[in-house]
Coordinates of C-alpha atoms and ligand atoms in Angstrom, one line a residue:
X1 CA 109.7 85.8 79.6
X2 CA 108.6 88.1 77.0
X3 CA 110.3 91.5 77.0
X4 CA 108.0 94.5 78.5
X5 CA 107.1 97.6 77.0
X6 CA 110.4 99.5 75.9
X7 CA 111.3 102.2 78.1
X8 CA 114.9 103.9 77.1
X9 CA 115.7 106.9 79.1
X10 CA 119.0 109.1 78.9
X11 CA 120.5 111.7 81.0
X12 CA 122.7 114.6 79.6
X13 CA 126.3 113.5 79.1
X14 CA 128.4 115.5 81.3
X15 CA 131.3 117.8 80.2
X16 CA 134.4 116.6 82.3
X17 CA 136.1 120.1 82.2
X18 CA 135.4 119.6 86.0
X19 CA 134.3 117.4 88.7
X20 CA 130.4 116.9 89.5
X21 CA 128.2 119.1 91.6
X22 CA 124.7 118.2 93.1
X23 CA 123.1 119.8 90.1
X24 CA 124.5 116.9 88.0
X25 CA 123.8 114.4 90.6
X26 CA 120.2 115.8 90.6
X27 CA 119.9 115.2 86.9
X28 CA 121.3 111.5 87.2
X29 CA 118.9 110.7 90.2
X30 CA 116.0 111.7 88.3
X31 CA 116.6 109.6 85.3
X32 CA 117.4 106.7 87.7
X33 CA 114.2 106.9 89.9
X34 CA 112.3 106.8 86.6
X35 CA 114.5 104.1 85.2
X36 CA 114.1 101.9 88.4
X37 CA 110.2 102.3 88.6
X38 CA 110.0 101.2 84.8
X39 CA 112.3 98.4 85.3
X40 CA 110.6 97.2 88.5
X41 CA 107.4 97.0 86.6
X42 CA 108.7 94.9 84.0
X43 CA 109.2 97.3 81.2
X44 CA 112.1 96.7 79.0
X45 CA 114.1 99.3 80.5
X46 CA 117.7 100.6 79.6
X47 CA 119.2 103.8 81.4
X48 CA 121.9 105.5 79.7
X49 CA 124.4 108.3 81.3
X50 CA 128.1 109.2 80.1
X51 CA 130.6 111.7 79.7
X52 CA 131.0 114.6 77.0
X53 CA 134.7 115.0 76.4
X54 CA 135.6 116.6 73.2
X55 CA 135.3 120.1 72.2
X56 CA 137.5 123.5 73.0
X57 CA 136.0 123.9 76.7
X58 CA 137.8 120.6 77.6
X59 CA 140.8 121.0 75.5
X60 CA 141.5 124.6 77.2
X61 CA 140.8 123.2 80.7
X62 CA 143.2 120.2 80.0
X63 CA 146.0 122.7 78.7
X64 CA 145.6 125.0 81.7
X65 CA 146.3 122.0 83.7
X66 CA 149.2 120.9 81.8
X67 CA 147.8 117.6 80.6
X68 CA 146.6 116.5 77.2
X69 CA 142.7 116.4 76.8
X70 CA 142.7 112.6 76.7
X71 CA 144.7 112.5 80.1
X72 CA 142.8 115.0 81.4
X73 CA 139.3 113.2 80.6
X74 CA 140.7 109.7 81.5
X75 CA 141.4 111.1 84.9
X76 CA 138.3 113.0 85.5
X77 CA 136.2 110.1 84.5
X78 CA 138.2 107.7 86.7
X79 CA 138.3 110.2 89.7
X80 CA 135.1 112.0 89.7
X81 CA 132.6 110.9 86.9
X82 CA 132.6 107.0 87.8
X83 CA 132.7 107.3 91.5
X84 CA 129.6 109.6 91.2
X85 CA 127.7 106.8 90.0
X86 CA 128.0 104.7 93.3
X87 CA 127.8 107.8 95.5
X88 CA 124.1 108.5 94.6
X89 CA 123.4 104.8 93.8
X90 CA 122.8 104.8 90.0
X91 CA 121.4 101.6 88.4
X92 CA 122.6 102.8 85.2
X93 CA 122.9 99.7 82.4
X94 CA 125.6 101.7 80.4
X95 CA 128.1 104.6 80.4
X96 CA 129.1 106.3 77.3
X97 CA 132.0 108.3 76.5
X98 CA 132.4 110.4 73.3
X99 CA 136.1 109.2 73.5
X100 CA 135.0 105.7 73.2
X101 CA 135.8 103.7 69.9
X102 CA 132.6 102.4 69.4
X103 CA 131.3 106.0 69.7
X104 CA 133.5 107.6 67.4
X105 CA 133.1 105.0 64.6
X106 CA 129.5 105.3 64.6
X107 CA 129.5 108.9 64.5
X108 CA 131.5 108.9 61.3
X109 CA 129.2 106.5 59.8
X110 CA 126.1 108.9 60.5
X111 CA 127.8 111.8 59.5
X112 CA 129.2 110.3 56.3
X113 CA 125.6 109.3 55.6
X114 CA 124.3 112.9 56.0
X115 CA 127.1 114.1 53.8
X116 CA 126.5 111.4 51.0
X117 CA 122.9 112.4 51.0
X118 CA 123.6 116.1 50.2
X119 CA 122.7 117.5 53.9
X120 CA 126.0 118.9 54.4
X121 CA 127.7 121.6 52.5
X122 CA 130.9 123.8 52.9
X123 CA 130.9 127.9 53.5
X124 CA 132.5 130.7 55.1
X125 CA 131.4 131.6 58.3
X126 CA 131.6 134.1 61.1
X127 CA 129.9 134.6 64.6
X128 CA 130.1 135.1 68.5
X129 CA 130.9 131.7 70.1
X130 CA 130.7 131.1 73.7
X131 CA 133.0 128.2 74.7
X132 CA 131.2 128.0 78.0
X133 CA 128.0 126.9 76.1
X134 CA 130.1 125.4 72.9
X135 CA 127.5 127.6 70.8
X136 CA 127.3 130.3 68.4
X137 CA 125.1 132.4 70.3
X138 CA 121.9 133.5 68.7
X139 CA 121.2 137.6 69.0
X140 CA 118.8 137.3 72.1
X141 CA 121.5 135.5 74.0
X142 CA 124.2 138.3 73.5
X143 CA 124.5 141.1 76.0
X144 CA 126.8 144.1 76.1
X145 CA 129.4 143.7 78.8
X146 CA 130.0 145.9 81.8
X147 CA 132.5 145.9 84.5
X148 CA 135.7 144.2 83.4
X149 CA 134.2 143.4 80.3
X150 CA 133.0 146.8 79.3
X151 CA 132.9 147.1 75.5
X152 CA 132.8 143.6 74.9
X153 CA 129.9 141.2 74.0
X154 CA 129.0 138.4 76.7
X155 CA 126.9 135.4 76.9
X156 CA 123.7 135.8 78.7
X157 CA 124.4 132.4 80.3
X158 CA 127.9 132.6 81.5
X159 CA 128.5 136.3 81.6
X160 CA 131.8 136.0 79.8
X161 CA 133.0 137.6 76.7
X162 CA 132.1 135.9 73.5
X163 CA 134.9 135.1 70.8
X164 CA 134.4 136.3 67.1
X165 CA 135.0 133.2 65.0
X166 CA 135.7 133.5 61.2
X167 CA 136.3 130.4 59.6
X168 CA 135.4 127.8 56.9
X169 CA 132.9 125.1 58.2
X170 CA 130.7 122.5 57.1
X171 CA 126.8 123.2 57.7
X172 CA 124.0 121.0 58.2
X173 CA 121.0 121.9 56.2
X174 CA 119.0 122.3 59.3
X175 CA 116.8 125.1 57.9
X176 CA 114.9 122.4 55.7
X177 CA 113.5 120.9 58.6
X178 CA 111.7 123.9 60.3
X179 CA 108.1 122.7 59.1
X180 CA 108.7 119.0 59.8
X181 CA 109.6 120.2 63.2
X182 CA 106.7 122.4 64.0
X183 CA 104.2 119.7 62.7
X184 CA 105.9 117.3 65.1
X185 CA 105.3 119.7 68.1
X186 CA 101.8 120.1 66.7
X187 CA 101.0 116.3 66.3
X188 CA 102.4 115.0 69.3
X189 CA 102.1 118.0 72.3
X190 CA 104.0 116.0 74.8
X191 CA 107.3 115.4 72.7
X192 CA 108.6 118.4 74.6
X193 CA 107.6 118.8 78.3
X194 CA 106.8 120.5 80.4
X195 CA 104.3 122.9 78.8
X196 CA 106.6 125.8 79.2
X197 CA 109.5 124.3 77.4
X198 CA 107.4 123.1 74.6
X199 CA 106.2 126.7 74.2
X200 CA 109.8 128.1 74.3
X201 CA 110.9 125.7 71.7
X202 CA 108.1 126.3 69.3
X203 CA 108.4 129.9 69.6
X204 CA 111.9 129.5 68.6
X205 CA 111.6 127.6 65.7
X206 CA 108.6 129.5 64.4
X207 CA 111.0 132.5 64.1
X208 CA 112.8 130.5 61.3
X209 CA 115.8 127.7 61.5
X210 CA 119.3 128.4 60.2
X211 CA 121.8 126.0 58.8
X212 CA 123.9 124.8 61.4
X213 CA 127.8 125.0 61.6
X214 CA 128.8 121.3 62.3
X215 CA 132.5 121.5 62.1
X216 CA 135.6 123.4 63.5
X217 CA 138.8 123.4 61.9
X218 CA 141.2 125.7 64.3
X219 CA 141.8 122.9 66.7
X220 CA 141.7 119.0 66.6
X221 CA 140.3 117.7 69.8
X222 CA 137.1 116.1 68.2
X223 CA 136.2 113.4 65.8
X224 CA 137.6 113.9 62.4
X225 CA 135.4 114.5 59.4
X226 CA 135.7 111.1 57.4
X227 CA 135.7 113.4 54.1
X228 CA 137.9 116.2 55.3
X229 CA 140.4 115.5 58.3
X230 CA 141.5 118.9 58.6
X231 CA 137.9 119.5 60.6
X232 CA 136.6 118.1 63.8
X233 CA 133.0 117.4 64.1
X234 CA 131.3 120.2 66.4
X235 CA 131.1 118.8 69.8
X236 CA 127.2 119.2 70.3
X237 CA 126.6 117.2 67.3
X238 CA 129.1 114.5 68.7
X239 CA 127.7 114.7 71.8
X240 CA 123.9 114.2 70.8
X241 CA 124.8 111.1 68.7
X242 CA 125.9 109.4 72.1
X243 CA 122.2 108.4 72.6
X244 CA 122.4 106.1 69.3
X245 CA 125.7 105.2 69.2
X246 CA 125.3 103.5 72.9
X247 CA 122.7 101.1 71.7
X248 CA 124.4 100.3 68.4
X249 CA 123.7 102.5 65.7
X250 CA 125.7 101.3 62.6
X251 CA 126.9 98.2 64.8
X252 CA 124.2 96.3 66.3
X253 CA 120.7 96.9 64.6
X254 CA 118.7 94.4 66.5
X255 CA 119.8 96.3 69.8
X256 CA 119.4 99.5 68.2
X257 CA 115.7 98.3 66.8
X258 CA 115.1 97.3 70.3
X259 CA 115.9 100.3 72.3
X260 CA 115.4 103.3 70.0
X261 CA 113.8 105.8 70.6
X262 CA 114.6 107.4 73.9
X263 CA 113.2 109.5 76.5
X264 CA 115.9 112.6 76.9
X265 CA 115.6 114.0 80.4
X266 CA 117.8 117.1 80.1
X267 CA 118.5 120.6 81.9
X268 CA 116.5 123.3 80.5
X269 CA 119.5 125.1 79.2
X270 CA 120.2 122.5 76.5
X271 CA 116.7 122.0 75.7
X272 CA 117.1 123.7 72.4
X273 CA 119.9 121.1 71.2
X274 CA 117.7 118.0 72.2
X275 CA 114.2 119.5 70.9
X276 CA 115.6 121.1 67.7
X277 CA 119.0 120.0 66.4
X278 CA 118.6 116.5 67.7
X279 CA 115.4 115.6 66.0
X280 CA 116.3 117.5 62.6
X281 CA 119.5 115.6 62.5
X282 CA 117.7 112.4 63.2
X283 CA 115.2 113.1 60.4
X284 CA 117.8 113.7 57.6
X285 CA 119.3 110.4 58.6
X286 CA 115.8 108.8 58.3
X287 CA 115.6 107.7 61.6
X288 CA 112.9 108.1 64.5
X289 CA 113.0 111.1 66.5
X290 CA 113.2 110.7 70.2
X291 CA 110.1 109.3 72.3
X292 CA 110.0 112.6 74.2
X293 CA 112.3 115.7 75.7
X294 CA 111.8 116.4 79.3
X295 CA 113.5 119.7 80.4
X296 CA 114.5 119.7 84.0
X297 CA 114.8 122.8 86.3
X298 CA 118.2 124.3 87.8
X299 CA 119.2 124.1 91.3
X300 CA 119.9 127.4 92.2
X301 CA 122.4 129.1 94.8
X302 CA 121.5 132.5 95.8
X303 CA 119.0 132.7 92.8
X304 CA 121.6 131.7 90.3
X305 CA 122.2 128.1 88.7
X306 CA 124.6 126.5 90.8
X307 CA 127.6 126.1 88.4
X308 CA 131.3 125.0 88.1
X309 CA 132.4 128.2 86.5
X310 CA 130.8 130.3 89.3
X311 CA 132.2 128.3 92.2
X312 CA 128.9 127.5 93.6
X313 CA 129.1 123.8 93.2
X314 CA 128.5 121.3 96.4
X315 CA 129.9 118.1 96.0
X316 CA 127.3 115.2 96.1
X317 CA 129.5 113.6 98.6
X318 CA 129.2 116.3 101.2
X319 CA 125.6 115.4 101.4
X320 CA 125.9 111.5 101.1
X321 CA 128.4 111.2 103.5
X322 CA 126.5 112.6 106.3
X323 CA 122.8 111.5 105.2
X324 CA 123.3 108.7 103.1
X325 CA 122.7 108.3 99.5
X326 CA 118.7 107.5 100.0
X327 CA 118.3 110.7 101.6
X328 CA 120.1 112.7 98.7
X329 CA 117.7 111.0 96.4
X330 CA 114.5 111.2 98.5
X331 CA 115.4 115.1 99.0
X332 CA 115.8 116.2 95.8
X333 CA 112.9 114.0 94.1
X334 CA 110.7 115.3 96.7
X335 CA 111.3 118.8 97.5
X336 CA 111.8 119.9 93.9
X337 CA 109.2 119.4 91.2
X338 CA 110.8 117.9 88.1
X339 CA 110.6 120.6 85.5
X340 CA 110.7 123.6 88.1
X341 CA 113.8 125.6 89.6
X342 CA 114.5 124.8 93.0
X343 CA 116.8 125.8 95.8
X344 CA 118.7 123.6 98.0
X345 CA 119.3 124.1 101.7
X346 CA 121.0 122.3 104.4
X347 CA 118.4 123.2 107.0
X348 CA 115.6 121.7 104.7
X349 CA 117.3 118.6 104.0
X350 CA 118.0 118.1 107.8
X351 CA 114.4 118.8 108.4
X352 CA 112.8 116.5 106.0
X353 CA 115.4 113.9 106.9
X354 CA 114.1 114.0 110.4
X355 CA 110.5 114.4 110.0
X356 CA 109.7 112.2 106.8
X357 CA 112.4 109.4 106.7
X358 CA 113.5 109.0 110.0
X359 CA 110.2 110.0 111.9
X360 CA 107.7 109.3 109.1
X361 CA 108.8 105.9 107.5
X362 CA 111.5 104.8 109.5
X363 CA 110.0 104.9 112.7
X364 CA 106.9 103.3 111.3
X365 CA 108.8 100.4 109.7
X366 CA 110.9 99.7 113.3
X367 CA 107.8 99.8 115.3
X368 CA 105.6 97.6 113.0
X369 CA 108.5 95.0 112.9
X370 CA 109.4 95.3 116.7
X371 CA 105.6 94.7 117.7
X372 CA 105.6 91.6 115.5
X373 CA 108.4 90.3 117.3
X374 CA 107.4 91.2 120.6
X375 CA 103.8 90.0 120.2
X376 CA 103.7 87.0 118.0
X377 CA 107.6 86.0 118.4
X378 CA 108.2 87.4 114.9
X379 CA 105.8 85.6 112.9
X380 CA 103.3 87.5 111.0
X381 CA 99.9 86.6 112.1
X382 CA 97.0 86.1 109.8
X383 CA 94.4 88.8 109.5
X384 CA 91.1 88.0 111.4
X385 CA 87.9 89.8 110.7
X386 CA 88.5 93.2 109.4
X387 CA 86.9 96.6 110.3
X388 CA 86.7 100.0 108.5
X389 CA 89.9 101.3 109.4
X390 CA 91.8 98.2 108.2
X391 CA 89.7 98.3 104.7
X392 CA 90.6 102.2 104.7
X393 CA 94.2 101.4 104.9
X394 CA 94.1 98.9 102.1
X395 CA 92.2 101.3 100.0
X396 CA 94.7 103.8 100.5
X397 CA 97.3 101.6 99.5
X398 CA 95.8 100.8 96.2
X399 CA 94.9 104.3 95.3
X400 CA 98.5 105.6 96.2
X401 CA 100.1 102.6 93.9
X402 CA 98.0 103.8 91.1
X403 CA 98.2 107.6 91.7
X404 CA 102.1 107.2 91.9
X405 CA 102.2 105.3 88.8
X406 CA 100.3 107.6 86.6
X407 CA 102.7 110.5 88.2
X408 CA 105.6 108.7 86.9
X409 CA 104.2 108.2 83.4
X410 CA 103.8 112.2 83.3
X411 CA 107.6 112.1 84.6
X412 CA 106.2 113.9 87.9
X413 CA 108.4 111.8 90.6
X414 CA 107.4 114.4 93.2
X415 CA 103.8 113.7 92.9
X416 CA 104.5 109.8 92.5
X417 CA 106.5 110.0 96.1
X418 CA 103.9 112.1 97.5
X419 CA 101.2 109.7 96.7
X420 CA 103.3 106.9 98.0
X421 CA 104.0 108.9 101.4
X422 CA 100.0 109.0 101.9
X423 CA 100.5 105.4 102.9
X424 CA 103.2 106.5 105.4
X425 CA 100.8 109.0 107.1
X426 CA 97.8 107.0 106.9
X427 CA 99.8 103.7 108.7
X428 CA 101.3 106.1 111.3
X429 CA 97.7 107.5 112.0
X430 CA 96.3 103.8 112.0
X431 CA 99.2 102.5 114.4
X432 CA 98.5 105.3 116.7
X433 CA 94.8 104.9 116.9
X434 CA 94.8 101.1 116.9
X435 CA 97.1 101.2 119.9
X436 CA 98.7 97.6 119.3
X437 CA 100.4 98.1 122.8
X438 CA 97.0 98.2 124.6
X439 CA 95.3 95.5 122.6
X440 CA 98.5 93.3 123.5
X441 CA 97.5 93.8 127.2
X442 CA 94.3 92.1 126.7
X443 CA 94.1 88.2 125.7
X444 CA 90.4 88.6 124.7
X445 CA 91.6 91.0 121.7
X446 CA 94.3 88.6 120.4
X447 CA 92.7 88.5 116.9
X448 CA 92.2 92.2 116.6
X449 CA 95.8 92.4 117.5
X450 CA 96.6 90.0 114.7
X451 CA 94.7 91.7 112.3
X452 CA 96.1 95.3 113.2
X453 CA 99.8 94.0 112.8
X454 CA 99.1 92.2 109.7
X455 CA 97.6 95.4 108.1
X456 CA 100.5 97.3 109.3
X457 CA 103.0 94.8 108.0
X458 CA 101.2 94.5 104.5
X459 CA 101.5 98.2 104.2
X460 CA 105.1 97.9 104.7
X461 CA 105.4 95.3 102.1
X462 CA 103.6 97.6 99.9
X463 CA 106.0 100.8 100.7
X464 CA 108.9 98.7 100.4
X465 CA 108.1 97.8 96.7
X466 CA 106.9 101.6 96.0
X467 CA 109.6 103.3 97.4
X468 CA 112.3 101.0 96.2
X469 CA 113.2 103.0 92.9
X470 CA 113.8 106.3 95.5
X471 CA 115.0 104.7 98.3
X472 CA 116.9 101.3 97.1
X473 CA 118.9 100.8 100.3
X474 CA 116.7 101.3 103.0
X475 CA 113.7 99.4 101.0
X476 CA 116.1 96.5 100.8
X477 CA 117.2 96.4 104.6
X478 CA 113.3 96.5 105.3
X479 CA 112.5 93.5 102.5
X480 CA 115.0 91.7 104.3
X481 CA 113.6 92.4 107.8
X482 CA 110.1 91.5 106.6
X483 CA 111.5 87.9 106.0
X484 CA 109.5 87.7 102.8
X485 CA 112.4 87.0 100.4
X486 CA 111.7 83.1 100.4
X487 CA 108.0 83.4 99.8
X488 CA 107.7 86.3 97.5
X489 CA 111.2 86.5 95.8
X490 CA 114.0 89.2 95.9
X491 CA 112.7 93.3 96.2
X492 CA 113.6 93.7 92.6
X493 CA 111.5 90.9 91.4
X494 CA 108.4 92.5 93.0
X495 CA 106.1 93.6 90.3
X496 CA 105.6 97.4 90.8
X497 CA 102.3 97.6 89.3
X498 CA 100.7 95.1 91.1
X499 CA 102.1 96.7 94.4
X500 CA 99.0 98.0 95.5
X501 CA 97.2 94.8 95.5
X502 CA 96.1 94.1 99.2
X503 CA 97.3 90.5 100.7
X504 CA 100.3 89.9 99.0
X505 CA 102.3 89.3 102.4
X506 CA 101.7 85.8 103.4
X507 CA 100.9 85.0 107.0
X508 CA 103.5 82.9 108.8
X509 CA 106.9 84.8 107.3
X510 CA 109.2 85.5 110.2
X511 CA 110.4 89.0 110.5
X512 CA 113.9 89.8 111.5
X513 CA 115.7 92.7 113.4
X514 CA 115.6 95.8 111.7
X515 CA 118.2 98.3 112.4
X516 CA 117.4 102.0 112.2
X517 CA 116.5 102.8 108.7
X518 CA 117.3 106.7 109.0
X519 CA 119.6 107.0 112.0
X520 CA 119.6 110.1 114.1
X521 CA 122.3 112.3 112.2
X522 CA 124.4 112.8 115.4
X523 CA 124.9 109.2 115.5
X524 CA 125.4 108.6 111.8
X525 CA 128.6 111.2 111.5
Ligands
LIG1 O1 125.6 120.9 78.9 N1 120.7 122.3 88.4 O2 127.0 119.4 80.0 P1 126.9 120.0 81.6 C1 120.1 121.3 87.7 N2 127.8 118.2 77.8 N3 121.0 120.5 86.9 C2 122.1 120.9 86.5 C3 122.9 122.0 87.0 C4 122.5 122.9 88.1 N4 122.5 123.9 88.8 N5 124.2 122.2 86.3 C5 124.1 121.2 85.6 C6 126.3 119.9 78.8 N6 122.8 120.4 85.6 C7 126.5 119.1 77.6 C8 125.4 118.3 77.4 S1 124.0 115.9 76.1 C9 124.1 115.4 74.7 C10 125.3 117.2 76.2 C11 122.8 119.3 84.8 O3 128.0 119.1 82.3 C12 121.6 119.6 83.8 O4 120.9 118.4 83.5 O5 127.3 121.3 81.5 C13 122.5 119.8 82.5 O6 121.8 119.9 81.2 C14 123.5 118.7 82.7 O7 123.8 118.8 84.0 C15 124.8 118.7 81.9 O8 125.4 119.7 82.2

């Protein structure tokens, strides 16, 4: 089969100074839903995630915990970051660690090329550094401290004192790329999304770009520069390169050509690294810039970014242990517009679980499957003559499928789910109005009953396919209960862009039992 349109998507790679909270899981799920959608649509999809393990922040955390940085990162990856993938049902194709040999060797090749081509020089440097951000801070992000930090300069993001660093560094000639970057943002208005993120990046670069310090010499937890091993590569340059080292830069050119360029999904706090520094590095190396950079919003707690350092993190398993991974995925993708900030609340989660997943979708699926079993011995009947109400359901399915796919193209995951949910609402209304239980009491209405239940079951078929990227566990159960595997193949093999085409469910398939897809929470505990 010819490979489909390429779709390579990445998450940020996460600092392993601590365990993941739901903000990290949110970033992972957003990329996963997009990847699953494209994969199911037949696009040549690749989803990459991983961990960012070098630099001073990790080194200090490890030391404070009495471990070497390598021991620390190995432990955190094995005990917290790998398990997270299962907790939230990630379908990543690869997981890269910046301590992987494949990464380190390709990073050295990349940085040597920039050095050989004259993009790197040595100079004395001094500036205020935030270890939390792993960044020399620009003037606009430096504040005067108060309280315990009175008299000191603090980071606007972390609120903690900045450190004055004075050392000999290697620099990347980033200032040379200002015009090329501005041209890029102009020629490709959707290179940075959403619009607010793009405006911020354009304003930043328009002010002028400075060269970038890309090495550190006062500690050694990083990748040594090939031409001067007394320096390690700046952790952000090391980290950004994961997006190309993981797909074979410098090692497997065929795979690299097949995958690159990528769409990067990143928190808005790290937008500048991805939309300014990263394309500048790629341009210097003569590589294509990313396909796009999409800035996601923050999960807020009490109006502030949920964070490890402020101890406001909630572990993803606190939610999934009670509600399950599907509900986690659905809730965050539905309740928050990707690109905007959002607040998490247990009340909102529980309310949506009950109203939308349990009563809305789960109950619809149970009712329809149960009625096919009761009135037709489990055999999906062929549709008889169709009426306007049946046609309206078919039209809703077609329109919703098209609208959802168009929304996914714009990274508007929340809109895609809302579009698909139109089918849930319309089908629930349809079943209530057609009253199949009343039709079943009248032998002369047998044909009408068949049409109504075929229509409802065919609607469920479309829902299973369209919702599988978001709630893969529940839709797999539904697919199996619909008994269509033999006739249509596995759920994952259903072409998503055909999901809205009416009539794919063959009459005559035998439905099975369907346990509650979203059980009452009291029962699930
Ligand atoms: O920045 N709400 O890693 P990181 C939503 N290693 N998303 C959140 C969040 C919140 N409260 N907190 C974190 C780094 N995130 C670097 C990235 S990439 C080459 C290197 C998400 O662990 C958000 O997407 O501090 C953020 O960009 C990501 O976690 C990584 O955070």
